[in-house]
Short mmCIF file of C-alpha atoms in Angstrom, two decimals:
data_model
loop_
_atom_site.label_atom_id
_atom_site.label_comp_id
_atom_site.label_asym_id
_atom_site.label_seq_id
_atom_site.Cartn_x
_atom_site.Cartn_y
_atom_site.Cartn_z
CA MET A 1 85.87 199.25 -0.63
CA THR A 2 85.66 196.21 1.74
CA SER A 3 87.08 193.14 0.23
CA ILE A 4 84.85 189.99 -0.28
CA MET A 5 87.37 188.10 1.89
CA ARG A 6 86.73 190.71 4.76
CA GLN A 7 83.14 190.31 4.27
CA GLU A 8 83.29 186.53 4.54
CA ILE A 9 85.41 186.74 7.63
CA ASP A 10 82.76 189.01 9.20
CA GLN A 11 80.16 186.35 8.43
CA ILE A 12 81.82 183.63 10.49
CA PRO A 13 79.73 184.08 13.72
CA ALA A 14 76.52 184.06 11.74
CA VAL A 15 77.31 181.01 9.56
CA ALA A 16 78.54 179.08 12.59
CA ALA A 17 75.25 179.79 14.29
CA ARG A 18 73.27 178.75 11.21
CA LEU A 19 75.27 175.50 11.01
CA LEU A 20 74.50 174.67 14.64
CA SER A 21 70.88 175.31 14.24
CA GLU A 22 69.90 174.06 10.81
CA GLN A 23 72.15 170.92 10.90
CA ALA A 24 71.79 170.02 14.54
CA ALA A 25 69.93 166.73 13.78
CA VAL A 26 72.57 165.65 11.20
CA LEU A 27 75.39 166.50 13.35
CA ALA A 28 73.85 164.55 16.19
CA ASP A 29 73.01 161.52 13.91
CA ALA A 30 76.61 161.56 12.56
CA GLY A 31 78.10 161.53 16.17
CA LYS A 32 75.68 158.62 17.08
CA ALA A 33 76.70 156.69 13.96
CA LEU A 34 80.31 156.96 15.05
CA ARG A 35 79.49 155.93 18.55
CA VAL A 36 77.68 152.81 17.36
CA ARG A 37 80.57 151.98 14.86
CA ASP A 38 83.19 152.52 17.62
CA PRO A 39 86.04 152.58 15.13
CA ALA A 40 89.49 151.41 15.96
CA VAL A 41 90.99 154.11 13.70
CA VAL A 42 89.95 157.10 11.80
CA VAL A 43 91.35 158.44 8.44
CA THR A 44 90.99 161.90 6.98
CA ILE A 45 90.66 162.84 3.41
CA ALA A 46 91.29 166.46 2.26
CA ARG A 47 93.64 169.02 0.68
CA GLY A 48 94.53 172.58 1.38
CA SER A 49 92.53 174.50 3.99
CA SER A 50 90.24 171.55 4.27
CA ASP A 51 93.23 169.41 5.20
CA HIS A 52 94.16 171.88 7.96
CA ALA A 53 90.59 171.54 9.26
CA ALA A 54 90.98 167.74 9.11
CA HIS A 55 94.37 168.04 11.03
CA PHE A 56 92.50 170.00 13.75
CA LEU A 57 89.82 167.34 14.00
CA LYS A 58 92.64 164.76 14.17
CA TYR A 59 93.95 166.27 17.35
CA ALA A 60 90.45 166.71 18.71
CA ILE A 61 89.53 162.96 18.15
CA GLU A 62 92.81 161.78 19.61
CA LEU A 63 92.63 164.07 22.69
CA GLU A 64 88.92 163.50 23.37
CA LEU A 65 88.35 159.82 22.38
CA GLY A 66 91.84 158.27 22.34
CA ILE A 67 91.39 156.95 18.75
CA PRO A 68 94.40 157.23 16.44
CA VAL A 69 93.79 159.37 13.30
CA ALA A 70 95.83 159.44 9.99
CA SER A 71 95.67 161.47 6.90
CA VAL A 72 95.53 159.33 3.80
CA GLY A 73 96.91 160.70 0.49
CA PRO A 74 94.16 160.98 -2.08
CA SER A 75 96.62 159.69 -4.81
CA LEU A 76 96.28 156.22 -3.24
CA ALA A 77 92.93 156.04 -4.99
CA SER A 78 93.23 158.40 -7.87
CA ILE A 79 96.70 157.58 -9.13
CA TYR A 80 97.67 154.17 -7.48
CA GLN A 81 94.12 152.73 -7.37
CA SER A 82 95.08 150.88 -4.17
CA PRO A 83 92.24 149.45 -1.97
CA LEU A 84 92.08 150.25 1.81
CA LYS A 85 91.19 147.81 4.61
CA LEU A 86 88.85 149.92 6.78
CA SER A 87 86.30 147.46 8.02
CA ARG A 88 87.02 148.53 11.58
CA GLY A 89 87.53 152.14 10.73
CA ALA A 90 85.83 155.41 9.91
CA ALA A 91 86.79 158.21 7.49
CA ILE A 92 86.08 161.96 7.55
CA ALA A 93 86.32 163.71 4.17
CA VAL A 94 86.49 167.51 4.19
CA SER A 95 85.96 169.69 1.17
CA GLN A 96 84.57 173.16 0.22
CA SER A 97 83.34 172.17 -3.25
CA GLY A 98 82.93 168.48 -2.90
CA ALA A 99 84.05 168.11 -6.46
CA SER A 100 87.78 167.41 -6.51
CA PRO A 101 88.18 164.06 -8.31
CA ASP A 102 90.94 162.75 -6.03
CA ILE A 103 89.10 163.50 -2.85
CA VAL A 104 85.83 161.87 -4.27
CA ALA A 105 87.90 158.82 -5.45
CA LEU A 106 89.42 158.23 -2.04
CA THR A 107 86.11 158.60 -0.34
CA LYS A 108 84.63 155.88 -2.50
CA THR A 109 87.65 153.74 -1.71
CA ALA A 110 87.11 154.24 2.01
CA VAL A 111 83.41 153.30 1.65
CA GLU A 112 84.43 150.25 -0.45
CA GLY A 113 86.94 149.24 2.19
CA GLY A 114 84.27 149.14 4.87
CA ALA A 115 84.65 152.55 6.55
CA LEU A 116 81.80 154.52 7.96
CA THR A 117 82.56 157.68 5.88
CA ILE A 118 81.39 161.14 6.74
CA ALA A 119 81.74 164.08 4.35
CA LEU A 120 81.93 167.65 5.59
CA ALA A 121 81.21 169.75 2.52
CA ASN A 122 80.03 173.28 1.72
CA THR A 123 78.25 172.00 -1.37
CA VAL A 124 75.47 169.32 -0.82
CA PRO A 125 74.49 167.66 -2.96
CA SER A 126 78.04 167.06 -4.62
CA PRO A 127 79.89 164.23 -5.89
CA LEU A 128 81.61 163.93 -2.44
CA SER A 129 78.37 163.97 -0.46
CA GLN A 130 76.90 161.31 -2.67
CA ALA A 131 79.99 159.12 -2.26
CA ALA A 132 80.04 159.29 1.52
CA THR A 133 77.97 157.19 3.91
CA VAL A 134 76.79 160.37 5.74
CA ALA A 135 76.84 163.86 4.28
CA VAL A 136 76.98 167.04 6.38
CA ASP A 137 76.35 170.41 4.86
CA ILE A 138 78.66 172.81 6.75
CA ALA A 139 76.24 175.58 5.76
CA ALA A 140 78.92 178.25 5.29
CA GLY A 141 76.99 179.68 2.28
CA PRO A 142 78.56 180.86 -0.97
CA GLU A 143 82.26 181.66 -0.46
CA LEU A 144 83.46 183.82 -3.32
CA ALA A 145 86.96 184.81 -2.16
CA VAL A 146 89.63 182.37 -3.40
CA ALA A 147 91.11 182.14 0.14
CA ALA A 148 88.83 179.96 2.30
CA THR A 149 87.94 181.47 5.64
CA LYS A 150 84.31 180.82 6.81
CA SER A 151 84.25 177.34 5.27
CA PHE A 152 87.41 176.38 7.08
CA VAL A 153 85.99 177.49 10.42
CA ASN A 154 82.63 175.80 9.81
CA SER A 155 84.27 172.58 8.82
CA ILE A 156 85.84 172.44 12.23
CA VAL A 157 82.71 173.57 14.05
CA ALA A 158 80.78 170.79 12.34
CA GLY A 159 83.60 168.32 13.22
CA LEU A 160 83.64 169.40 16.88
CA ALA A 161 79.83 169.08 17.11
CA ILE A 162 80.04 165.49 15.71
CA ILE A 163 82.87 164.58 18.11
CA ALA A 164 80.84 166.07 21.04
CA HIS A 165 77.92 163.90 20.14
CA TRP A 166 80.05 160.86 19.43
CA LYS A 167 81.56 161.15 22.92
CA ASN A 168 78.19 162.12 24.34
CA ASP A 169 79.93 164.94 26.23
CA ALA A 170 77.55 167.58 27.40
CA ALA A 171 80.35 170.03 28.26
CA LEU A 172 81.83 169.84 24.74
CA ILE A 173 78.46 170.30 23.28
CA ASP A 174 78.00 173.49 25.36
CA ALA A 175 81.43 174.69 24.32
CA VAL A 176 80.64 174.29 20.58
CA THR A 177 77.26 175.88 20.98
CA ALA A 178 78.92 178.86 22.53
CA LEU A 179 81.35 179.36 19.60
CA PRO A 180 79.36 181.93 17.58
CA ALA A 181 79.44 184.34 20.54
CA HIS A 182 83.20 183.75 21.02
CA PHE A 183 83.73 184.31 17.25
CA GLU A 184 81.96 187.65 17.59
CA ALA A 185 84.37 188.61 20.40
CA ALA A 186 87.39 187.26 18.35
CA LEU A 187 86.44 189.56 15.34
CA LYS A 188 86.99 192.60 17.58
CA LEU A 189 90.53 191.76 18.51
CA ASP A 190 93.28 193.86 17.09
CA TRP A 191 96.28 192.11 15.62
CA SER A 192 97.57 195.03 13.62
CA ALA A 193 100.77 195.07 15.57
CA ILE A 194 101.95 192.29 13.25
CA LEU A 195 101.38 194.34 10.11
CA ASP A 196 104.48 196.43 9.79
CA PRO A 197 107.02 193.64 10.68
CA LEU A 198 105.42 191.34 8.04
CA ALA A 199 104.91 194.03 5.39
CA SER A 200 108.60 194.01 4.59
CA ALA A 201 109.30 190.36 5.54
CA GLU A 202 110.54 187.79 3.25
CA SER A 203 109.78 184.65 5.39
CA LEU A 204 108.37 183.81 8.76
CA TYR A 205 107.49 180.88 11.04
CA MET A 206 104.11 180.01 12.47
CA LEU A 207 104.30 177.89 15.55
CA GLY A 208 101.66 175.73 17.43
CA ARG A 209 101.25 172.32 19.08
CA GLY A 210 98.42 170.05 19.19
CA PRO A 211 95.14 171.73 17.76
CA SER A 212 96.99 175.05 17.51
CA LEU A 213 99.55 173.43 15.09
CA ALA A 214 96.66 173.01 12.64
CA ILE A 215 95.83 176.67 13.18
CA ALA A 216 99.50 177.66 12.46
CA SER A 217 99.35 175.49 9.27
CA GLU A 218 96.20 177.32 8.11
CA ALA A 219 97.76 180.69 9.00
CA ALA A 220 100.89 179.86 6.93
CA LEU A 221 98.86 178.91 3.92
CA LYS A 222 96.89 182.07 3.96
CA CYS A 223 100.00 184.13 4.20
CA LYS A 224 101.33 182.43 1.02
CA GLU A 225 97.94 182.63 -0.76
CA THR A 226 97.01 186.25 -0.10
CA CYS A 227 100.35 188.05 0.55
CA GLU A 228 102.87 186.08 -1.51
CA LEU A 229 104.95 185.79 1.70
CA HIS A 230 106.72 182.64 2.57
CA ALA A 231 105.48 181.20 5.71
CA GLU A 232 106.18 177.80 7.28
CA ALA A 233 104.27 176.17 10.16
CA TYR A 234 106.15 173.98 12.69
CA SER A 235 105.53 172.38 15.98
CA SER A 236 107.00 174.51 18.70
CA ALA A 237 109.03 171.36 19.66
CA GLU A 238 110.06 170.56 16.05
CA VAL A 239 111.24 174.03 15.19
CA LEU A 240 114.20 173.58 17.67
CA HIS A 241 115.39 170.53 15.73
CA GLY A 242 116.95 172.41 12.71
CA PRO A 243 114.55 175.09 11.47
CA VAL A 244 115.62 177.39 14.25
CA SER A 245 118.99 177.86 12.48
CA LEU A 246 117.23 180.20 9.97
CA VAL A 247 115.94 182.46 12.75
CA ALA A 248 117.93 185.71 12.64
CA PRO A 249 117.39 189.16 14.19
CA ALA A 250 113.99 190.48 13.39
CA PHE A 251 112.79 187.13 11.74
CA PRO A 252 109.08 187.19 12.45
CA VAL A 253 107.48 184.41 14.42
CA ILE A 254 103.88 183.97 15.34
CA ALA A 255 103.18 181.44 18.16
CA PHE A 256 99.63 180.22 18.37
CA ALA A 257 98.96 178.99 21.87
CA ALA A 258 95.60 177.97 23.30
CA ARG A 259 94.68 177.60 27.02
CA ASP A 260 95.78 173.97 27.02
CA ALA A 261 98.45 171.61 28.25
CA ALA A 262 100.80 172.74 25.36
CA GLU A 263 100.65 176.45 26.27
CA ALA A 264 103.64 176.49 28.59
CA SER A 265 105.73 174.50 25.98
CA ILE A 266 104.95 176.88 23.15
CA ALA A 267 105.63 179.86 25.38
CA GLU A 268 108.99 178.42 26.40
CA THR A 269 110.00 177.91 22.62
CA ALA A 270 108.80 181.41 21.91
CA SER A 271 110.99 182.82 24.76
CA LYS A 272 114.06 180.93 23.26
CA LEU A 273 113.42 182.59 19.88
CA VAL A 274 113.17 186.05 21.49
CA ALA A 275 116.60 185.38 22.80
CA LYS A 276 117.85 185.00 19.27
CA ASN A 277 116.27 188.46 18.55
CA ALA A 278 113.40 187.08 16.58
CA LYS A 279 110.45 189.35 16.28
CA THR A 280 108.13 187.14 18.16
CA PHE A 281 104.30 187.44 18.72
CA VAL A 282 102.43 185.08 20.98
CA THR A 283 98.91 184.39 22.06
CA THR A 284 99.87 183.55 25.69
CA ARG A 285 100.85 185.53 28.78
CA LEU A 286 103.58 182.86 29.60
CA ALA A 287 106.30 183.93 27.20
CA SER A 288 109.17 186.20 28.17
CA GLY A 289 109.95 189.15 25.96
CA ALA A 290 107.64 188.34 23.09
CA GLU A 291 104.83 190.65 22.06
CA GLN A 292 101.47 189.48 23.43
CA LEU A 293 98.53 189.28 20.93
CA PRO A 294 94.97 189.52 22.29
CA PHE A 295 93.03 186.23 22.46
CA VAL A 296 89.65 184.95 23.44
CA THR A 297 89.34 182.58 26.45
CA THR A 298 86.42 180.14 25.94
CA GLY A 299 86.84 177.73 28.77
CA ASN A 300 87.64 174.85 26.42
CA HIS A 301 90.98 174.02 25.00
CA LEU A 302 89.63 173.05 21.53
CA THR A 303 87.44 176.09 21.09
CA ASP A 304 90.17 178.27 22.45
CA ALA A 305 92.52 177.05 19.67
CA LEU A 306 89.80 177.56 16.89
CA CYS A 307 89.25 181.13 18.01
CA LEU A 308 92.91 182.06 17.27
CA ILE A 309 92.33 181.92 13.54
CA ILE A 310 89.70 184.61 13.55
CA PRO A 311 91.86 187.70 14.40
CA TYR A 312 94.53 186.26 12.21
CA TYR A 313 92.27 186.13 9.18
CA GLY A 314 91.46 189.86 9.71
CA MET A 315 95.18 190.82 9.97
CA VAL A 316 96.22 188.76 6.89
CA GLU A 317 93.55 190.38 4.75
CA GLN A 318 94.92 193.77 5.79
CA LEU A 319 98.48 192.70 5.22
CA SER A 320 97.44 191.54 1.61
CA ARG A 321 96.28 194.91 0.81
CA GLN A 322 99.20 196.64 2.57
CA ARG A 323 101.65 194.47 0.35
CA GLY A 324 99.80 195.65 -2.68
CA PHE A 325 97.75 192.51 -3.42
CA ASN A 326 93.95 191.75 -3.99
CA PRO A 327 93.15 189.39 -1.21
CA ASP A 328 90.08 188.22 -3.12
CA LYS A 329 92.03 187.08 -6.16
CA PRO A 330 95.45 185.65 -5.37
CA ALA A 331 97.69 185.25 -8.42
CA ALA A 332 97.59 181.89 -10.19
CA LEU A 333 94.91 180.51 -7.92
CA GLN A 334 91.26 179.64 -8.54
CA LYS A 335 88.45 178.92 -6.06
CA VAL A 336 87.95 175.28 -6.93
CA THR A 337 91.04 173.23 -7.39
CA GLU A 338 90.47 169.88 -9.06
CA THR A 339 93.32 167.41 -8.64
CA ARG A 340 93.61 163.91 -9.73
#
């Protein structure tokens, strides 16, 4: 029987296409609002997979617009009740449910502090969408599996569309518009070579740099959630500053590299880990000795990075079942986590 998680992974191309069609005007208006505001700084508000989506958008904004982006801890509002001075800023809140009290509280604080605040949520209306200046329905549809997949991807698709309109960048708009077709191609990629090394593993590293670091972080979370397998995400530069000491023979490493300026750097680190006899998998042709995983080339560095999560999701759903778990219902987790 096909898991709900697998079904929702397979829906990713269709829900991305629906988002770009049904929410086109809202996405364009959100981008225009940011262009008019011309913020000096952007803050992000999110937790879990939504925070990894926000991390991806952080790199996208910094790379495309040169505006610094920082993640703000929700406890500043929900626990410490500290005001924020954001009269020259913007905020992006990301949430599947739009219901977590701390995310809603910080969004209200950002609005009160003067920020143009955009909510990317899979539930509209919701407390989060009502608190924000602009609410965007990411249109992923009901997501029943505990592990977020299609909502994670659509949060980033929505964010990238907004950034493209904010920058008024026709090439980026075209790259985002082409994503559903690239997602279809990515669904067909076979990453099953990873299954056996990870089936008996106790721990592994996920590596990335820039936008692909956000993908590595999401990959590590899914490994913990669905497989009860300890995984940590590191920058391919940072891993050499201490964490590399844990890498022993056959220690699994997955290096997520997009076709961007960081690809060679990630490949170099992966090659060094191969030299330590790590079981290393890479999404680049530039690494020496590592096992190459298939990837989709989209012609854009941001959409290249996003497409890397699609075959990984398919692999980790298989891995969960291979390790004897139910990928739809990870132990001790529930779909909506409300933190204060």
